Every structure is written in structure tokens, then in C-alpha cells.
Short mmCIF file of C-alpha atoms in Angstrom, two decimals:
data_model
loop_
_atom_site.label_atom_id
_atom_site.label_comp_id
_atom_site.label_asym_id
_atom_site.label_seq_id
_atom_site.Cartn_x
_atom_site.Cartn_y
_atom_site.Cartn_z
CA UNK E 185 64.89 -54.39 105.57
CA UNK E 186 65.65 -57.38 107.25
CA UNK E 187 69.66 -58.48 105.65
CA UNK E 188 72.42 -56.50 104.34
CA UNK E 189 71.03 -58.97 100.83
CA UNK E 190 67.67 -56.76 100.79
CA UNK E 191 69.67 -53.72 100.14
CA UNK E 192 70.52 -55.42 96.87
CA UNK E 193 67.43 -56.86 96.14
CA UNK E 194 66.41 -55.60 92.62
CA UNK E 195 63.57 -53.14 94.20
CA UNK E 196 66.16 -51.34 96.42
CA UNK E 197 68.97 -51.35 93.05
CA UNK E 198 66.57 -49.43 91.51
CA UNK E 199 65.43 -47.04 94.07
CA UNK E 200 68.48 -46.14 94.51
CA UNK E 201 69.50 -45.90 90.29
CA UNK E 202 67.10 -43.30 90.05
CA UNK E 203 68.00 -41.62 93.01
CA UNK E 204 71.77 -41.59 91.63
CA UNK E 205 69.72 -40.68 87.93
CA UNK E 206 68.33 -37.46 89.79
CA UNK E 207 71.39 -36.53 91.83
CA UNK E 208 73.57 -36.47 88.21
CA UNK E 209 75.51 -39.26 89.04
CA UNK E 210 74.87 -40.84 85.35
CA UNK E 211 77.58 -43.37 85.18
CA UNK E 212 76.79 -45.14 88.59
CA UNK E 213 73.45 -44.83 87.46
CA UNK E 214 74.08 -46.70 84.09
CA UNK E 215 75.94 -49.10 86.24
CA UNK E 216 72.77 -50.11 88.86
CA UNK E 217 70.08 -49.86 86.12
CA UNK E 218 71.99 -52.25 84.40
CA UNK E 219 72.34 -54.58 87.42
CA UNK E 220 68.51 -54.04 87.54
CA UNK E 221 68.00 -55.19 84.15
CA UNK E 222 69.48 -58.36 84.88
CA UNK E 223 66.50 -59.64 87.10
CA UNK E 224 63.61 -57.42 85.41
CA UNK E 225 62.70 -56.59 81.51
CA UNK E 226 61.49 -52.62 81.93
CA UNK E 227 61.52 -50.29 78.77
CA UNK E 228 61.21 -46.89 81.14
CA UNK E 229 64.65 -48.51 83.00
CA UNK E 230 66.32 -48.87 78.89
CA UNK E 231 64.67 -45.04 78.34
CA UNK E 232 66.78 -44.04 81.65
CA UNK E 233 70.26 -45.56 80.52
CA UNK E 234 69.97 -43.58 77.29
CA UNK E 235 69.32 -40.63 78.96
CA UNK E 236 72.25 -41.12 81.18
CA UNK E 237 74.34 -41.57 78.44
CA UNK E 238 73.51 -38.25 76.82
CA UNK E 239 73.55 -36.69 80.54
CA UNK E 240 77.16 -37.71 80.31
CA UNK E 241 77.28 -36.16 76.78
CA UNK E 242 78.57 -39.45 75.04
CA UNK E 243 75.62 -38.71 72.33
CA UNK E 244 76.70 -40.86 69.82
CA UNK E 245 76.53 -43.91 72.52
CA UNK E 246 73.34 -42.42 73.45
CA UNK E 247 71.93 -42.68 69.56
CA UNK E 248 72.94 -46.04 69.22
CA UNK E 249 71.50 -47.16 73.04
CA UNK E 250 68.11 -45.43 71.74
CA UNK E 251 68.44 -46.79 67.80
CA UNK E 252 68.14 -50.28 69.58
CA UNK E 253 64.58 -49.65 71.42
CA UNK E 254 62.14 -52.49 70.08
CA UNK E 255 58.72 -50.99 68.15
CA UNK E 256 56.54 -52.85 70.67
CA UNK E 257 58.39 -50.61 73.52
CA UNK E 258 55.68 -48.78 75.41
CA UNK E 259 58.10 -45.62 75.51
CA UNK E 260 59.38 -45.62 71.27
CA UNK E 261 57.91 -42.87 70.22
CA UNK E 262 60.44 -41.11 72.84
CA UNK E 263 62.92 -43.59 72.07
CA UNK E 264 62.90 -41.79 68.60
CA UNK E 265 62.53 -38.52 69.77
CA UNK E 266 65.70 -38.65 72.24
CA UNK E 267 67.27 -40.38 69.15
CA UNK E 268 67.25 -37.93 67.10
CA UNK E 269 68.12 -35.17 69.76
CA UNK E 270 71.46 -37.63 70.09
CA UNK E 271 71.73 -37.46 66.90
CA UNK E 272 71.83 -33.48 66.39
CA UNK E 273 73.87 -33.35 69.43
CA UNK E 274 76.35 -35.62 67.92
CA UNK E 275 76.63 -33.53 64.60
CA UNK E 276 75.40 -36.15 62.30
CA UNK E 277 72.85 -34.16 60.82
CA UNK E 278 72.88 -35.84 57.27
CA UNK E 279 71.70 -38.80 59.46
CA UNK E 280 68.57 -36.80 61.55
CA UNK E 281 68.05 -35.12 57.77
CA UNK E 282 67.34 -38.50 55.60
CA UNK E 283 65.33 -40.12 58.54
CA UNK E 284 63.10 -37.08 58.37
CA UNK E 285 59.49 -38.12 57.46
CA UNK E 286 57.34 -34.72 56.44
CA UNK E 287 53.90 -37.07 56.78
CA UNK E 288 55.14 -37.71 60.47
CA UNK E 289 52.50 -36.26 62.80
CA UNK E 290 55.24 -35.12 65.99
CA UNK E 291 55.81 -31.78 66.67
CA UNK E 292 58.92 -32.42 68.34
CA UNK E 293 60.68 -34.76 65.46
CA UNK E 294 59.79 -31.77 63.37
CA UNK E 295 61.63 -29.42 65.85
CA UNK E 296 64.50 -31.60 65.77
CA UNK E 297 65.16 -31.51 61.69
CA UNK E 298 64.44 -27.47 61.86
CA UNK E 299 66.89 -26.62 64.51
CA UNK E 300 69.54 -29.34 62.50
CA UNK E 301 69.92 -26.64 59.82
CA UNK E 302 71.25 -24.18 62.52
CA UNK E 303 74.24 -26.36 61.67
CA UNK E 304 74.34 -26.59 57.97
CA UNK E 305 74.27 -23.83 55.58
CA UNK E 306 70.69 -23.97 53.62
CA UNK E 307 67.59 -23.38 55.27
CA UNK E 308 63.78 -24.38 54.58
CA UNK E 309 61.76 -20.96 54.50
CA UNK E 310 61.18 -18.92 57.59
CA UNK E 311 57.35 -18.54 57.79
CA UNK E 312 57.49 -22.37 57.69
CA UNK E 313 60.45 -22.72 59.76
CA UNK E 314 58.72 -20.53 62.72
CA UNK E 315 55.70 -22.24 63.29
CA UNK E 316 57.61 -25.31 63.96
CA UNK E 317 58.12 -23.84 67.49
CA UNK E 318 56.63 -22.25 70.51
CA UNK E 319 55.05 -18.81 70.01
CA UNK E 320 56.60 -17.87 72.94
CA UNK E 321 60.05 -18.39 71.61
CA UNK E 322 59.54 -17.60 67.79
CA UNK E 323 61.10 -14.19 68.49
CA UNK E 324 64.23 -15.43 69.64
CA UNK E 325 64.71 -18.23 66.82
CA UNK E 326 64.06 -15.67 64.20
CA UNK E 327 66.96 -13.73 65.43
CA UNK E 328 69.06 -17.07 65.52
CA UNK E 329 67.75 -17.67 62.02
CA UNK E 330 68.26 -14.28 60.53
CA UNK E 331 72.14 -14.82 61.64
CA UNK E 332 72.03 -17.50 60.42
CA UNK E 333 70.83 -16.67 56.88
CA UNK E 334 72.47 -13.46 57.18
CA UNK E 335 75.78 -13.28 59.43
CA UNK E 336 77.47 -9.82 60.07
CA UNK E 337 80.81 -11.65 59.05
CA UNK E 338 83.94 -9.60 57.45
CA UNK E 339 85.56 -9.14 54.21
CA UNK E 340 89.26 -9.52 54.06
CA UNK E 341 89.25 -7.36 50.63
CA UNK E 342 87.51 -4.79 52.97
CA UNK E 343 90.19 -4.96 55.43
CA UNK E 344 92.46 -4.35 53.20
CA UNK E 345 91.59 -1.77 50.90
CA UNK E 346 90.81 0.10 54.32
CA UNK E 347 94.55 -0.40 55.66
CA UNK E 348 95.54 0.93 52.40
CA UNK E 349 93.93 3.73 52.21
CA UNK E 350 94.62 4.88 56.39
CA UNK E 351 97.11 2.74 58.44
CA UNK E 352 95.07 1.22 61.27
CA UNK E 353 91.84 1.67 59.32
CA UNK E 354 91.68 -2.35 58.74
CA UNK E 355 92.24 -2.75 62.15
CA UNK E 356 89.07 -0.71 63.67
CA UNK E 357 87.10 -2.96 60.97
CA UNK E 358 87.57 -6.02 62.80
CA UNK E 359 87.24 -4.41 66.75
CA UNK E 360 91.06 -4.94 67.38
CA UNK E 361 90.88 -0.73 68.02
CA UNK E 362 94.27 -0.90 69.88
CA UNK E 363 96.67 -3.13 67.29
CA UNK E 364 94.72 -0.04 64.98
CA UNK E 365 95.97 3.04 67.15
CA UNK E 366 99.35 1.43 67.37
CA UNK E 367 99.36 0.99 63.20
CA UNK E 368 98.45 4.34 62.92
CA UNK E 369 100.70 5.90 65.48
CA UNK E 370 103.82 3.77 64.54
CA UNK E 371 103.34 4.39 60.75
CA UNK E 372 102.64 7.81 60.97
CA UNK E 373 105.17 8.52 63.49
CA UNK E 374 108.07 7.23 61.51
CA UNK E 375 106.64 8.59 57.79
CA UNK E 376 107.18 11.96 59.81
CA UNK E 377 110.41 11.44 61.12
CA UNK E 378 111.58 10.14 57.66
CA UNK E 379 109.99 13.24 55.87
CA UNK E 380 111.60 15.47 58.72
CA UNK E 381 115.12 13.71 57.79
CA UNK E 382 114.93 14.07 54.16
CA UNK E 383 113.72 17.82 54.37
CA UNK E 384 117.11 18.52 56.74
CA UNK E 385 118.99 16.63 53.88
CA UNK E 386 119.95 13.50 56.35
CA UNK E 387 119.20 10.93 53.50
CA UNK E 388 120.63 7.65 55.73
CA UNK E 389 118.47 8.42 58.50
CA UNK E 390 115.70 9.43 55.76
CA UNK E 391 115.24 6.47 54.36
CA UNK E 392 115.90 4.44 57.53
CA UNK E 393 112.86 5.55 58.78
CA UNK E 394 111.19 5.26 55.52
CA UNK E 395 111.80 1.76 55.89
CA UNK E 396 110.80 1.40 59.37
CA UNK E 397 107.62 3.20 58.46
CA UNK E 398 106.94 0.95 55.37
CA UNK E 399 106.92 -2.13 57.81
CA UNK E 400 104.54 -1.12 59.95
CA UNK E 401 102.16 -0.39 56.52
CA UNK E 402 102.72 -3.57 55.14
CA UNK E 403 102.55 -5.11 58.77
CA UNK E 404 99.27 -3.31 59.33
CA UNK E 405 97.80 -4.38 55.86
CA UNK E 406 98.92 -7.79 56.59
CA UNK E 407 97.79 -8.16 60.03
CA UNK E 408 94.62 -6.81 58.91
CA UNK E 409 94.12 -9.57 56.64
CA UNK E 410 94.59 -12.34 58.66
CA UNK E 411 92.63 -10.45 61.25
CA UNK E 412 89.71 -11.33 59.24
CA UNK E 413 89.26 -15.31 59.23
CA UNK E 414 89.95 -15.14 63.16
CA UNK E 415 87.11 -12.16 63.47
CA UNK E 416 85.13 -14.53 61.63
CA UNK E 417 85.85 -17.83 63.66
CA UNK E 418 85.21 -16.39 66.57
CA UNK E 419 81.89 -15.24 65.94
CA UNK E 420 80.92 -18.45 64.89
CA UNK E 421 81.80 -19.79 67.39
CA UNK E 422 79.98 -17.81 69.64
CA UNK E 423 76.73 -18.02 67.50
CA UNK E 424 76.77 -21.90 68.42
CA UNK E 425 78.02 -21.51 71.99
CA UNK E 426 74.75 -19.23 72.65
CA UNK E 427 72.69 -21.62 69.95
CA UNK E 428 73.61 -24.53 72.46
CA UNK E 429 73.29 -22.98 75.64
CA UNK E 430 69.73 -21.52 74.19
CA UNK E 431 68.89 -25.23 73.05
CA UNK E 432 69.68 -26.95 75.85
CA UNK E 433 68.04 -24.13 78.29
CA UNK E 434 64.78 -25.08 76.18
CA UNK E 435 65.56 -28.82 75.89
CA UNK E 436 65.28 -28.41 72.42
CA UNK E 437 61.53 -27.51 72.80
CA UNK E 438 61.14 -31.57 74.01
CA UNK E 439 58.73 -32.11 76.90
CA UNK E 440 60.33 -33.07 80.22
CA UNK E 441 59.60 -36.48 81.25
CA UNK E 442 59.28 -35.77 85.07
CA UNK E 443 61.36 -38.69 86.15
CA UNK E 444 63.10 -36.49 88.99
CA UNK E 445 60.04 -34.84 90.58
CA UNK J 217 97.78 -43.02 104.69
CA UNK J 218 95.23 -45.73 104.17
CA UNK J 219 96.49 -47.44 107.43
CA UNK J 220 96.27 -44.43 109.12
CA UNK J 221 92.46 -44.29 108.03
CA UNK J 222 91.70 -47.69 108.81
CA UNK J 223 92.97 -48.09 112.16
CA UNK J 224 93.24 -44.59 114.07
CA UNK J 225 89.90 -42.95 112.47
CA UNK J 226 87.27 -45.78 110.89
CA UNK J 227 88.11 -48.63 113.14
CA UNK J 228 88.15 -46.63 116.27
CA UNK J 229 84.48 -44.96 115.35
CA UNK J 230 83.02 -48.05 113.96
CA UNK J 231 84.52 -50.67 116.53
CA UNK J 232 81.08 -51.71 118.00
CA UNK J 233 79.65 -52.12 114.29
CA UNK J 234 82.59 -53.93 113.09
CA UNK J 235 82.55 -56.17 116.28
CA UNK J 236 78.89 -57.03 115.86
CA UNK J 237 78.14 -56.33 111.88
CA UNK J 238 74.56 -57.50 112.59
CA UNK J 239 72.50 -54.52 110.93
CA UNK J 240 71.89 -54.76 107.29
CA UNK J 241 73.35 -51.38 107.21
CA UNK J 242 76.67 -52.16 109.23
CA UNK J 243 76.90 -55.29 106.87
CA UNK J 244 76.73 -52.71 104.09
CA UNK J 245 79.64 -50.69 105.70
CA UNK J 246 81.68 -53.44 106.05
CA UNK J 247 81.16 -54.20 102.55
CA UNK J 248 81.97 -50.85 101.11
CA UNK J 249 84.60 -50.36 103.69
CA UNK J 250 86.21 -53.70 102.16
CA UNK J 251 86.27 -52.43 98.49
CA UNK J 252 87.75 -49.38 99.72
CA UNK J 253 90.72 -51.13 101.89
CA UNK J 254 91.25 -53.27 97.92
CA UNK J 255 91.69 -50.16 96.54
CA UNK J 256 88.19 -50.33 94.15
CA UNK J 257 87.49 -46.56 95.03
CA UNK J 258 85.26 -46.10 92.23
CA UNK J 259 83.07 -48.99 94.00
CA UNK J 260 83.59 -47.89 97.19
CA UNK J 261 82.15 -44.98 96.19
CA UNK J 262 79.16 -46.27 95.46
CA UNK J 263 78.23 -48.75 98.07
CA UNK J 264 79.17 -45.93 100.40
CA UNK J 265 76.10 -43.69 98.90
CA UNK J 266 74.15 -46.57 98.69
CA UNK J 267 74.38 -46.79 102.36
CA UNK J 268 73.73 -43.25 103.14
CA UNK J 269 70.40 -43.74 100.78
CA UNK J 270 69.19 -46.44 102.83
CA UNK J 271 70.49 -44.95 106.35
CA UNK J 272 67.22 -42.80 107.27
CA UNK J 273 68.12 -42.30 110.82
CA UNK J 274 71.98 -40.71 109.35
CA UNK J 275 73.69 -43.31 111.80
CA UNK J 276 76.72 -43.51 109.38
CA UNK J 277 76.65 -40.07 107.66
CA UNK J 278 80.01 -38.81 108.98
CA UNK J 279 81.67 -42.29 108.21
CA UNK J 280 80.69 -42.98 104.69
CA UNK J 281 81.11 -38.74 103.76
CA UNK J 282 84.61 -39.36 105.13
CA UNK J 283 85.44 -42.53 103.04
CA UNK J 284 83.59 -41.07 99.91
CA UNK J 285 86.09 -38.24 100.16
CA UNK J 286 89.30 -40.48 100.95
CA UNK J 287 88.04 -42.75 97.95
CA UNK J 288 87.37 -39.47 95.81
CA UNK J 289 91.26 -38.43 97.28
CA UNK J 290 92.77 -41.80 96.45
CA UNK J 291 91.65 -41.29 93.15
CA UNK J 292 93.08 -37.51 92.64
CA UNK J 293 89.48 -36.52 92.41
CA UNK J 294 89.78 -33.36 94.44
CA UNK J 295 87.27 -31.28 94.14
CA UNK J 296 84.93 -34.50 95.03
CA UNK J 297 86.80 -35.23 97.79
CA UNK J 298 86.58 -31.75 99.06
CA UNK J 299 82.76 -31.46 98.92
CA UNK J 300 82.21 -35.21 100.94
CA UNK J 301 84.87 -34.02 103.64
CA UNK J 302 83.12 -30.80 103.94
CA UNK J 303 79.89 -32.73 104.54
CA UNK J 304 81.48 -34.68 107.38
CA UNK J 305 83.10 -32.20 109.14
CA UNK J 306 79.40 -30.55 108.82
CA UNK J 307 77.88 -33.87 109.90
CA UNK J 308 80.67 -35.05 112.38
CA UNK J 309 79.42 -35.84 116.28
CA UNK J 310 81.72 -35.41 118.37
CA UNK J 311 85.17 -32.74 117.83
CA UNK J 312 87.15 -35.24 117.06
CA UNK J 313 85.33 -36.42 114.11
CA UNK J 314 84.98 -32.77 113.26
CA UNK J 315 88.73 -32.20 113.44
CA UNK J 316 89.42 -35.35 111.81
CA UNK J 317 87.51 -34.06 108.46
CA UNK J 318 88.71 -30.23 108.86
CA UNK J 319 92.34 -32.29 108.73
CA UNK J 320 91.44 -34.07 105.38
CA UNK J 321 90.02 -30.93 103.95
CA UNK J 322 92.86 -28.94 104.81
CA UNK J 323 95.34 -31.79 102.95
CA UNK J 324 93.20 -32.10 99.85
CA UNK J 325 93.09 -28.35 99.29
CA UNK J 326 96.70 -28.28 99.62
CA UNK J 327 97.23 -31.52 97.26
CA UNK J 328 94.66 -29.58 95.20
CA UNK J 329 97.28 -26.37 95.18
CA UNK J 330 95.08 -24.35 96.86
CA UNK J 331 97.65 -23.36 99.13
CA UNK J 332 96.69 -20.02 100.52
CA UNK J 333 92.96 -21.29 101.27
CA UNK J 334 94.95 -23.94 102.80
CA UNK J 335 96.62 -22.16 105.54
CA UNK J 336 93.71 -19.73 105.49
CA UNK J 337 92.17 -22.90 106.72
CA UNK J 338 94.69 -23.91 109.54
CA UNK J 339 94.38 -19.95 110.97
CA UNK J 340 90.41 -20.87 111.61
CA UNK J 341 91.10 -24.34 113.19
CA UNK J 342 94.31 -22.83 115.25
CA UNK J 343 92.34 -20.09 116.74
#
């Protein structure tokens, strides 16, 4: 190099975008790339950027960087690809859904409207729906997809019916075993001492604890009910925690591009 | 805490470079060290990497880890600034370069709230 101006030069800006692209450092990568851009036309440098962007996770900035690749682009057919992969990561799957074309050769665009109906709540049949992917990872997404046709969620008439019928019982049904041993204890406990008062003819103190046990009942049958819809939540929401992590451990069965070897 | 930067730990290391900014690489330094006295951390930042791309022979590794990290500081970036003062103590020359990023490191983690790695950190450099 012979000037502090041939560090700048658009060779160097871009030697040292990708290097930024590799280390992670997306947004000063954006930032150089751009600057590249300025002196040079290359599609591969426009393919970076949107990759940044979803690197960064602003996916629905990343759709709309790849929705604007020209058809004459020498990279479009991953233009679309990484499009659509913005597109599921961004939750518009109505989107990814209607721009599905079943004559469309690619494996991977396939992939893509398959793994979308993680998210929704219909699903195309499973034979089908396996082949779409990897033999080597079929096992695994028929687990996700038997789940997902078929989740182990609760019933809060269950929940219920079993607090009636044994305080605490409602409780065990949705894991929360301690609130359950405390239900039982407390309403058991205080049934006893109100039977014990009535029996020694202390009616006050009788139906004191009568009513002291009848809260915790009610409380328990209560708690057990709205137990339910938080039971349910939660397993959700780790369904699509380990979905994601899964997905983006396989980079949603896309092929790497090798830009960072 | 800028001035003290400037003029009792950059300026003193640098003072041949900044005397005779002839290298494209000390022209780069001067550059990034400029953004960084106007405050533009987040471009600071990255002329300061872009000179420790370009600086094969590591000639200004300490110095531009050590701004990286104040820039990274200036902006309440902490955990940043942490890991590029780490690096120059790691890549300082001489002790006083050493102690000079050891110093910053200790400050961040206490700015941080890290308080007991912070004094965990002053036992090792008093002993």
C-alpha cells in the first residue's frame, strides 16, 4: 500500500467488509459493503448485505433487501431462497404460503413452505411432509411434527373435576406437585380440625375452620384452573424455542454458501 | 477522562507517529484517532479495526485495542470494552502499557457493577 487513500480504495473496503461479514460484525459490514457498492455493481456484495441483515435478525428488512434482487442477478435463485427463509423468520407465513409454487423444482423452497406450518395449525400429510427433508433428520422432524399434530396439552375441565374430587389432585395434573401437597395438606388439615371442633361441641371454632378449610378447596380448584392455560403456554413456548434452535442449528436444511472459509 | 487518554497514554506512545504521520497506517491512526477525540465512537470503532486488518506486522495492536475499548466505554458498551482492553493488556509492550489496560479493565468492570471481580482484580495487580 503506498497512501493512507489505498486503504480506502474500493478493493481494500471490501476485503475488509467481508472480513467484518465473517467476524459477526453485520452492521459495520452493511456499512462498508455499501461504501463498496458505490464504486462497483456486484450481486454476491447485494447477497452479503441481506445476509447481514438477517445475521442481525431484522428479517423483515432482510425480506424486503432480498424481494428487490433483479431476475438477471447471477445469485436469484438464492435471492429467493434467503427470501423466503426471511420471510418464515419474520412470521409472515401467509406470505411464504401464497408464493409457494408446487411445479417449482427446489428442494429447499419446498423445505421452507413445510417447516412454515410448524407455525400454523393445519398440516399437509406426513409421508409427504417427510421426504421434503434429509433422511438423516426425518426422525427428528417427525417427532416435531407428531407434537405438532398431536400436543400433550391440558384440559382445564380435567383439572378441575380432579381438584374436586381430591384437594391438590388438579395440581399434580399440571407438574406444580408442591402448590398440590400444600392444597392437600392445608385443606385436609383444617377439615380435621373443624370436624375435631364440632365433635367436642365448639361450634364457633367449628365452623371457623370449616371456612378456612373451604378456601383452600375453592382456592385449590381455582388455582388449578388457571394453572392450565399457563401449563399450556409454556409448553408452547418451549416447542418453538427448541423448533428454532433445531432450525437454525440445521440452517433450515439450506446449503451454506462458504463465504467465511 | 478523554484528556487524560489523549495526552498521558495515546500521545505519549504514538508521539513519533503523530510527529511524522508518513505511513499509510499512521495516517490511518490519526484518522481514527480524530473521530474518536469528536466523539464519533461508533466510527472510531471502525477505522480502528480497519487498521488492525491492514497492520500485518501488529505495530499498533495495543493502541487501537485500547481506543476500541475507550470508544466501546464512551459508549456504555461494556462488555465490548472489556474484551478490547483485555486484548491490549494481552498485547501491550512494555508494563506500562500493560498497566495502563489492566487500569481500564479494572474501571469498566466496576462501571459495569462487577464490583467484587473488580477488586478481585486490584489484589492480582497489587501483589
Amino acid at each position: 500500500m503506498r497512501s493512507f487513500q489505498d486503504l480506502h480504495s474500493p478493493a481494500n473496503i471490501k476485503k475488509f467488509a467481508d472480513f467484518l461479514f465473517c467476524s459477526g460484525d453485520y452492521l459495520r459490514s452493511i456499512d462498508e459493503y455499501k461504501k463498496y457498492l458505490q464504486s462497483s455493481e456486484d450481486d454476491t456484495v447485494e447477497f452479503k448485505i441481506g445476509l447481514a441483515l438477517s445475521g442481525m435478525k431484522k428479517f423483515s428488512e432482510a425480506a424486503d433487501y432480498f424481494a428487490q434482487t433483479k431476475k438477471n442477478s447471477s445469485l436469484y435463485l438464492q435471492n429467493e431462497i434467503e427470501y423466503e427463509k426471511a420471510l418464515l423468520q419474520a412470521g409472515d407465513f401467509n406470505l411464504l404460503r401464497s408464493r409457494y409454487d408446487k411445479t417449482a423444482k427446489s428442494t429447499e423452497l419446498k423445505r421452507l413452505n413445510y417447516l412454515s406450518y410448524f407455525y400454523g395449525n393445519d398440516f399437509p400429510v406426513m409421508d409427504e411432509f417427510l421426504f421434503a427433508f434429509p433422511a438423516g433428520n426425518r426422525d427428528q422432524i417427525k417427532k416435531l411434527y407428531k407434537w405438532k399434530s398431536n400436543p400433550p396439552i391440558k384440559s382445564e375441565i380435567t383439572a378441575v373435576i380432579l381438584s374436586v374430587l381430591i384437594p391438590g389432585a388438579g395440581k399434580f395434573y399440571i407438574e406444580e406437585y408442591g402448590d398440590g401437597i400444600a392444597a392437600f395438606v392445608a385443606t385436609a388439615l383444617f377439615g380435621y380440625l373443624s370436624y375435631d371442633n364440632f365433635k367436642a361441641d365448639h361450634k364457633f371454632r367449628g365452623w371457623l375452620f370449616a371456612g378456612i378449610s373451604a378456601f383452600f378447596y375453592a382456592g385449590n380448584i381455582y388455582g388449578s384452573a388457571a394453572g392450565v392455560p399457563i401449563y399450556n403456554a409454556k409448553l408452547y413456548f418451549d416447542f418453538y424455542n427448541n423448533l428454532d434452535a433445531y432450525l437454525d442449528k440445521q440452517n433450515y436444511f439450506l446449503p451454506e454458501y462458504g463465504f467465511c472459509k | 477522562m478523554k484528556f487524560f487518554i489523549k495526552y498521558y497514554i495515546v500521545i505519549p506512545i504514538f508521539l513519533p507517529v503523530i510527529i511524522f504521520p508518513q505511513t499509510p497506517l499512521a495516517g490511518q491512526f490519526s484518522y481514527a484517532h480524530n473521530l474518536f477525540n469528536e466523539e464519533k465512537y461508533f466510527d472510531a470503532v471502525t477505522e480502528f479495526k480497519r487498521l488492525l486488518f491492514f497492520d500485518e506486522d501488529s505495530i499498533y495492536k495495543f493502541g487501537a485495542n485500547f481506543l476500541i475499548g475507550s470508544s466501546y466505554k464512551m459508549g456504555g458498551k461494556y462488555s465490548e470494552a472489556l474484551q478490547y482492553f483485555t486484548i491490549a493488556e494481552f498485547s501491550g509492550r512494555t508494563p506500562e502499557e500493560m498497566y495502563t489496560a489492566k487500569i481500564e479493565n479494572i474501571r469498566t468492570n466496576i462501571l459495569a457493577g462487577r464490583i467484587s471481580w473488580a477488586l478481585k482484580l486490584i489484589d492480582i495487580l497489587a501483589a
